[in-house]
Short mmCIF file of C-alpha atoms in Angstrom, two decimals:
data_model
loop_
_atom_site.label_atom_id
_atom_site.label_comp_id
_atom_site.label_asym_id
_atom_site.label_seq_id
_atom_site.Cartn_x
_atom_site.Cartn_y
_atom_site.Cartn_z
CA UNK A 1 101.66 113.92 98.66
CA UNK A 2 100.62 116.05 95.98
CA UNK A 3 104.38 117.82 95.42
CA UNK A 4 105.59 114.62 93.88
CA UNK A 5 107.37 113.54 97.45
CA UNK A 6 107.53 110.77 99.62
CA UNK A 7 104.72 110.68 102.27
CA UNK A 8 103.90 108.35 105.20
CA UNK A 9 100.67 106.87 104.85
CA UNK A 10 100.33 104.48 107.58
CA UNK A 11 102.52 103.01 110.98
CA UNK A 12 102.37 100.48 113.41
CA UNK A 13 104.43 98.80 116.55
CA UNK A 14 106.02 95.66 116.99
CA UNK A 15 104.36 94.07 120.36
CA UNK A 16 107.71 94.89 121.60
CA UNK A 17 107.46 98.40 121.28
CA UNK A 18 110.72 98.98 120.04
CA UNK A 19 110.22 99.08 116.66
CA UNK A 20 108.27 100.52 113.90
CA UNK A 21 106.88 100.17 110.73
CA UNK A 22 105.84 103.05 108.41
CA UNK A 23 104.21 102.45 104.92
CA UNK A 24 104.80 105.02 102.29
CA UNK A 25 103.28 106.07 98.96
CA UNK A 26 106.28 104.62 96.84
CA UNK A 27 104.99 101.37 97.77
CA UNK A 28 107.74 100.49 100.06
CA UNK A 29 107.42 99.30 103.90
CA UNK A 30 110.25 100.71 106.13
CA UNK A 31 110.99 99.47 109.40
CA UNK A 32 113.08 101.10 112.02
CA UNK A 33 114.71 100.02 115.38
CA UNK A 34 113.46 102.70 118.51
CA UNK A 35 115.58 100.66 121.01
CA UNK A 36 118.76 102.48 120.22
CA UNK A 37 119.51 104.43 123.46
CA UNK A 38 118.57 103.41 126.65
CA UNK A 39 114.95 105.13 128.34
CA UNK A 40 111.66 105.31 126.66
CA UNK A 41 111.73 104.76 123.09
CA UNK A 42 110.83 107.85 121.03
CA UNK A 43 110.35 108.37 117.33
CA UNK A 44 112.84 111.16 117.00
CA UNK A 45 115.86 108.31 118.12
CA UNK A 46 114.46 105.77 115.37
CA UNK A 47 116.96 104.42 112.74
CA UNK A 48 116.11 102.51 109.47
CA UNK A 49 116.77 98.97 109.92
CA UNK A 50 115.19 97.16 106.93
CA UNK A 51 113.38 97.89 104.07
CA UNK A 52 110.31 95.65 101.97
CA UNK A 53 109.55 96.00 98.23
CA UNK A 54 106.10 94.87 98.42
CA UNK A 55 105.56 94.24 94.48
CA UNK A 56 103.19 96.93 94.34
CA UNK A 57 105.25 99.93 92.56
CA UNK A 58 102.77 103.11 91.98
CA UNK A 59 100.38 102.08 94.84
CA UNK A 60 101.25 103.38 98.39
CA UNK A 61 101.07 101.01 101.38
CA UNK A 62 98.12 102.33 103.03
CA UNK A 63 97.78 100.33 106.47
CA UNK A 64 99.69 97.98 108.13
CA UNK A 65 99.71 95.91 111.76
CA UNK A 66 102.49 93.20 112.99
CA UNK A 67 101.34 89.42 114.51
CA UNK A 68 101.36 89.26 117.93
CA UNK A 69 105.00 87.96 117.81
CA UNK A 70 106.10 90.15 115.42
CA UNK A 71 107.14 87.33 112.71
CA UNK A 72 105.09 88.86 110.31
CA UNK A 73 103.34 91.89 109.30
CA UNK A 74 99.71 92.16 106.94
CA UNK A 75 99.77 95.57 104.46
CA UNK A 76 97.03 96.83 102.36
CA UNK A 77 97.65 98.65 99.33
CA UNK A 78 95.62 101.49 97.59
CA UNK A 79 94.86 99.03 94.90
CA UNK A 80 93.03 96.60 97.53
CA UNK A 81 96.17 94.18 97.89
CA UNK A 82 96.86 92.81 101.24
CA UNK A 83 100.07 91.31 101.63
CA UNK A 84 101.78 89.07 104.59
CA UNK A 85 105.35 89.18 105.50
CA UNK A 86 108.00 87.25 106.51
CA UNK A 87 109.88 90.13 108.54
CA UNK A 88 113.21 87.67 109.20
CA UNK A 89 113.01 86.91 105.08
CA UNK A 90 111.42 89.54 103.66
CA UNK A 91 109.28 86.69 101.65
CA UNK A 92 105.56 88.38 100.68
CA UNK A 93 102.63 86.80 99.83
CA UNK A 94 99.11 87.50 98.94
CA UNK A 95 96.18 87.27 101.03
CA UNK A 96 93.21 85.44 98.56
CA UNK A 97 90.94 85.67 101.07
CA UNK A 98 90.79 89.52 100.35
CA UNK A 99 90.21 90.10 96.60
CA UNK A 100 91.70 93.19 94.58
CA UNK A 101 88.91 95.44 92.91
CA UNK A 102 90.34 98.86 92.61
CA UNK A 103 89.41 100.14 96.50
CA UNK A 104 92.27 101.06 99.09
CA UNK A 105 92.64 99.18 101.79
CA UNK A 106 91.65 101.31 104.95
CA UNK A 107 92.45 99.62 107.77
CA UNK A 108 94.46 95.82 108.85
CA UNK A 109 94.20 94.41 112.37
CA UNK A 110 94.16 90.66 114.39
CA UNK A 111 91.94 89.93 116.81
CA UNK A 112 93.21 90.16 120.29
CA UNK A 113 91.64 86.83 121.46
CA UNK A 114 92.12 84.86 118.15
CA UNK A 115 96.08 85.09 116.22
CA UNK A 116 94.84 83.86 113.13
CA UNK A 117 91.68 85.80 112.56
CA UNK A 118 91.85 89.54 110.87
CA UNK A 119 89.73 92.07 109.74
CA UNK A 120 90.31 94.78 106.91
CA UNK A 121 88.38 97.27 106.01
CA UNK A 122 87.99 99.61 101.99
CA UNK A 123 87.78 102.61 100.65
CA UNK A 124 83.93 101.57 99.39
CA UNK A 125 82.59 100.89 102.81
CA UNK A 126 83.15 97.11 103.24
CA UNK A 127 84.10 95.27 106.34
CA UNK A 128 85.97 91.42 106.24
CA UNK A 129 87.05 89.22 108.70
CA UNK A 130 89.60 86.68 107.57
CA UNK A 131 91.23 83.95 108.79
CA UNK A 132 94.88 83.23 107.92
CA UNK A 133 96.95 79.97 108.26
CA UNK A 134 100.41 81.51 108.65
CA UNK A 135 102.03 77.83 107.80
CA UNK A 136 100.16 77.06 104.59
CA UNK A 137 99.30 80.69 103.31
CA UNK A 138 95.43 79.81 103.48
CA UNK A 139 93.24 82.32 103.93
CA UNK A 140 89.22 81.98 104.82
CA UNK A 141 86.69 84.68 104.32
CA UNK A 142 84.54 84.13 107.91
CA UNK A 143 82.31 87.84 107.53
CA UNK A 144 81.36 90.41 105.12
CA UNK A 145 78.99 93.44 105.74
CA UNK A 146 79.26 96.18 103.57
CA UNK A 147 77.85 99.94 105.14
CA UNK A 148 75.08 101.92 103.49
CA UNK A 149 77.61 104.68 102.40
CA UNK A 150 79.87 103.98 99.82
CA UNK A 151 83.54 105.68 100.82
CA UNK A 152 86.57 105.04 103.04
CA UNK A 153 85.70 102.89 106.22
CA UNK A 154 87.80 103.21 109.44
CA UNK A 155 87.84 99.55 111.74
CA UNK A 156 89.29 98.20 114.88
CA UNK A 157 88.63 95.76 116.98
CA UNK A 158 87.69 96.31 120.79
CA UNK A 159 90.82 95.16 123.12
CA UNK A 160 88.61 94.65 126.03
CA UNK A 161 85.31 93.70 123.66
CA UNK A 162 86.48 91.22 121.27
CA UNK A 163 83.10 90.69 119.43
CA UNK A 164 82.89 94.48 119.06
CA UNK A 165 84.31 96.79 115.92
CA UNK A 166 84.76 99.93 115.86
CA UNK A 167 84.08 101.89 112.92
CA UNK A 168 84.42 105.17 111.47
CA UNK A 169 85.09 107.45 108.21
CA UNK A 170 83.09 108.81 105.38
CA UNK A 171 81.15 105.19 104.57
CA UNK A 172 79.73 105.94 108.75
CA UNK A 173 79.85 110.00 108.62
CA UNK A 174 80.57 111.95 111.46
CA UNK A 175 81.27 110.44 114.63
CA UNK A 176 81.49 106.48 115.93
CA UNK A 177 79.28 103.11 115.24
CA UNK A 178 80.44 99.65 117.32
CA UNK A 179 79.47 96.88 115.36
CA UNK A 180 78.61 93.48 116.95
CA UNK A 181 79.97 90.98 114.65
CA UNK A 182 78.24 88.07 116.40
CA UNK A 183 74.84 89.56 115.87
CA UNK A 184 76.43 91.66 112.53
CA UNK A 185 74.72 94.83 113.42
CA UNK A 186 75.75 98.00 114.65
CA UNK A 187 74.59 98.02 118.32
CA UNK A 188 75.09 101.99 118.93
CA UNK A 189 77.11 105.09 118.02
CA UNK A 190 78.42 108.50 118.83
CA UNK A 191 77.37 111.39 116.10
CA UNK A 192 78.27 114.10 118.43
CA UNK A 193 81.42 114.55 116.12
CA UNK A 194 81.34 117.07 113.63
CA UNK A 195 84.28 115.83 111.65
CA UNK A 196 84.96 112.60 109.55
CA UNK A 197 88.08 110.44 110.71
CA UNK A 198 90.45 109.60 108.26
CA UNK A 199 91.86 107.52 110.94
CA UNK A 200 91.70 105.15 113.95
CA UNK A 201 93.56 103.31 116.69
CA UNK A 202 92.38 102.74 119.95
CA UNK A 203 94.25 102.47 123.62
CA UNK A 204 95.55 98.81 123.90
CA UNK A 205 93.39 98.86 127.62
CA UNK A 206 90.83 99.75 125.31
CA UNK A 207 89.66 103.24 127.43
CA UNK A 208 90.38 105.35 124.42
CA UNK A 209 89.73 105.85 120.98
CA UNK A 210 91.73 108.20 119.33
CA UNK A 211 91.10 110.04 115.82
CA UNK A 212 92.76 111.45 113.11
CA UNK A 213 90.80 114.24 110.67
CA UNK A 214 91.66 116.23 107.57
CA UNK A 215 91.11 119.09 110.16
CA UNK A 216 94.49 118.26 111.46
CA UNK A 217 93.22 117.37 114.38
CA UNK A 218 93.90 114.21 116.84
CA UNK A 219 90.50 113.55 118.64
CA UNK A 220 91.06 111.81 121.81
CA UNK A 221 87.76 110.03 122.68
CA UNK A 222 86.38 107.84 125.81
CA UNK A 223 84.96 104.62 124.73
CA UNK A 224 82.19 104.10 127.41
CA UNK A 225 81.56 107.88 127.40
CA UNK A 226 81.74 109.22 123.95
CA UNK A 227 83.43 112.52 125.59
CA UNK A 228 86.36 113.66 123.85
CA UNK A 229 89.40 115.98 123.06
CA UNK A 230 91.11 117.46 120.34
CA UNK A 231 94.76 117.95 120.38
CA UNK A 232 96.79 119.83 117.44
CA UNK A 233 100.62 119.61 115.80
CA UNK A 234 100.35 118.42 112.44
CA UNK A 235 100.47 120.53 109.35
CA UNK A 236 98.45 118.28 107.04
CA UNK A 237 95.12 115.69 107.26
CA UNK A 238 96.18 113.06 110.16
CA UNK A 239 96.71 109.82 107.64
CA UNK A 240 97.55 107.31 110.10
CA UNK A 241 97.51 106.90 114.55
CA UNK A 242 98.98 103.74 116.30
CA UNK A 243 99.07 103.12 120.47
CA UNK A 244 102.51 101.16 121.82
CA UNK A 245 101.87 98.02 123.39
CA UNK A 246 102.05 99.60 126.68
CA UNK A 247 99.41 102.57 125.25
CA UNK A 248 102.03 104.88 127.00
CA UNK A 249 102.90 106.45 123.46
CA UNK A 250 100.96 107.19 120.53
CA UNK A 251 102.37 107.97 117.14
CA UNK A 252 100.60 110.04 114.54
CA UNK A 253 101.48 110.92 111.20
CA UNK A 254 100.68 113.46 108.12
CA UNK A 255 101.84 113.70 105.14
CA UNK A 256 106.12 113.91 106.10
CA UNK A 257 105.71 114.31 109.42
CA UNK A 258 105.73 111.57 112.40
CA UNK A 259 104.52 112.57 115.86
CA UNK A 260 104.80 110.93 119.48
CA UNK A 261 102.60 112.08 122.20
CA UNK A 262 102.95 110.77 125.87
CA UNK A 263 99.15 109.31 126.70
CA UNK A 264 98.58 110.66 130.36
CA UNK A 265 95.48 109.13 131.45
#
């Protein structure tokens, strides 16, 4: 945030979908419990249940994602850090696979058919998929493409397509590419867009792809059909969007503010 204050860059769910994690600019992870009351969990109920100094003072936490059991969470970090940790111990350590060189980390996420293989995305247009012994700390660079446009790149893997990413932001330009990381190509895109994302989650059914923009805007958007929606709330450039397990919430966030909407469809 440019006043000086705390801001939420990024936020993810535990598979449980009663907690979640928020990274912020001062570097720190925050983790709250959503499980408080009984009924659907909502983001207004949440309480702080642990913090994580991630060793990275100065350089916000800019994306995040839990393992499927929720033993440990991966971070990225404006300086191009990416971090694993021990949630129960709070231990951190680095990722080698993914080397520091002065670009933010966009985006963090595992592979829905494979627990030890990631990707992660930067803020120069490059694309890696790692894999990551959670045991021995090992990490293996398996693919690297890098996009024509240098700038902040937007990834996530396809729930229901596992060999398919999708990718956005300003190293893609307006609109949607799904890249084939067997044949390491793009294999076709939506440009009907006529905003960048500055973020990206998609549905965990895989249906929809949602969108953040500096527009404000959350663009809802149908994966087979490219048609889409845009909803408004936020006072600020949409920073970060995340789906429950279930898909039956999504959480957005700008700036200070956190947002749940109830997905309907």
């Amino acid at each position: 945030p440019s006043d000086g204050a705390v801001g939420c860059c990024c936020v993810a769910f535990a598979p449980s979908g009663r907690s979640l994690a928020a990274g912020y600019s001062d570097g720190v992870l925050r983790q709250m419990d959503l499980s408080i009351r009984s009924g659907p969990p909502t983001v207004s109920d949440a309480v702080l249940t642990h913090s994580f100094g991630l060793g990275v003072a100065g350089h916000a936490v800019t994306t995040l994602a839990y393992t499927g059991g929720a033993e440990y969470m991966f971070c990225g970090t404006e300086d191009g850090a990416v971090k694993c940790i021990n949630v129960a111990s709070g231990q951190v350590r680095e990722v080698s696979a993914i080397t520091p060189e002065g670009f933010g980390v966009c985006s963090l996420q595992c592979a829905p058919d494979q627990s030890d293989t990631w990707l992660a995305t930067t803020s120069d247009g490059n694309l890696a998929v790692f894999r990551f012994d959670m045991t021995s700390g090992r990490s293996e660079l398996v693919v690297r493409h890098a996009f024509p446009h240098s700038g902040t790149l937007l990834a996530a893997f396809s729930p229901s397509q596992p060999s398919c990413v999708v990718c956005c932001g300003e190293a893609v330009g307006r609109g949607l590419v799904f890249f084939n990381l067997d044949e390491r190509r793009v294999e076709r895109s939506l440009a009907t867009m006529d905003q960048v994302a500055m973020s990206l989650s998609i549905s965990p059914s895989g249906y929809l792809i949602t969108l953040g923009t500096a527009e404000r805007l959350v663009k809802v958007v149908d994966f087979e059909e490219g048609t889409f929606q845009d909803f408004t709330g936020h006072s600020d450039a949409v920073a970060s969007l995340a789906f429950s397990p279930s898909g039956a919430l999504l959480v957005s966030s700008a700036n200070t503010d956190i947002i749940s909407w109830d997905v309907c469809v």
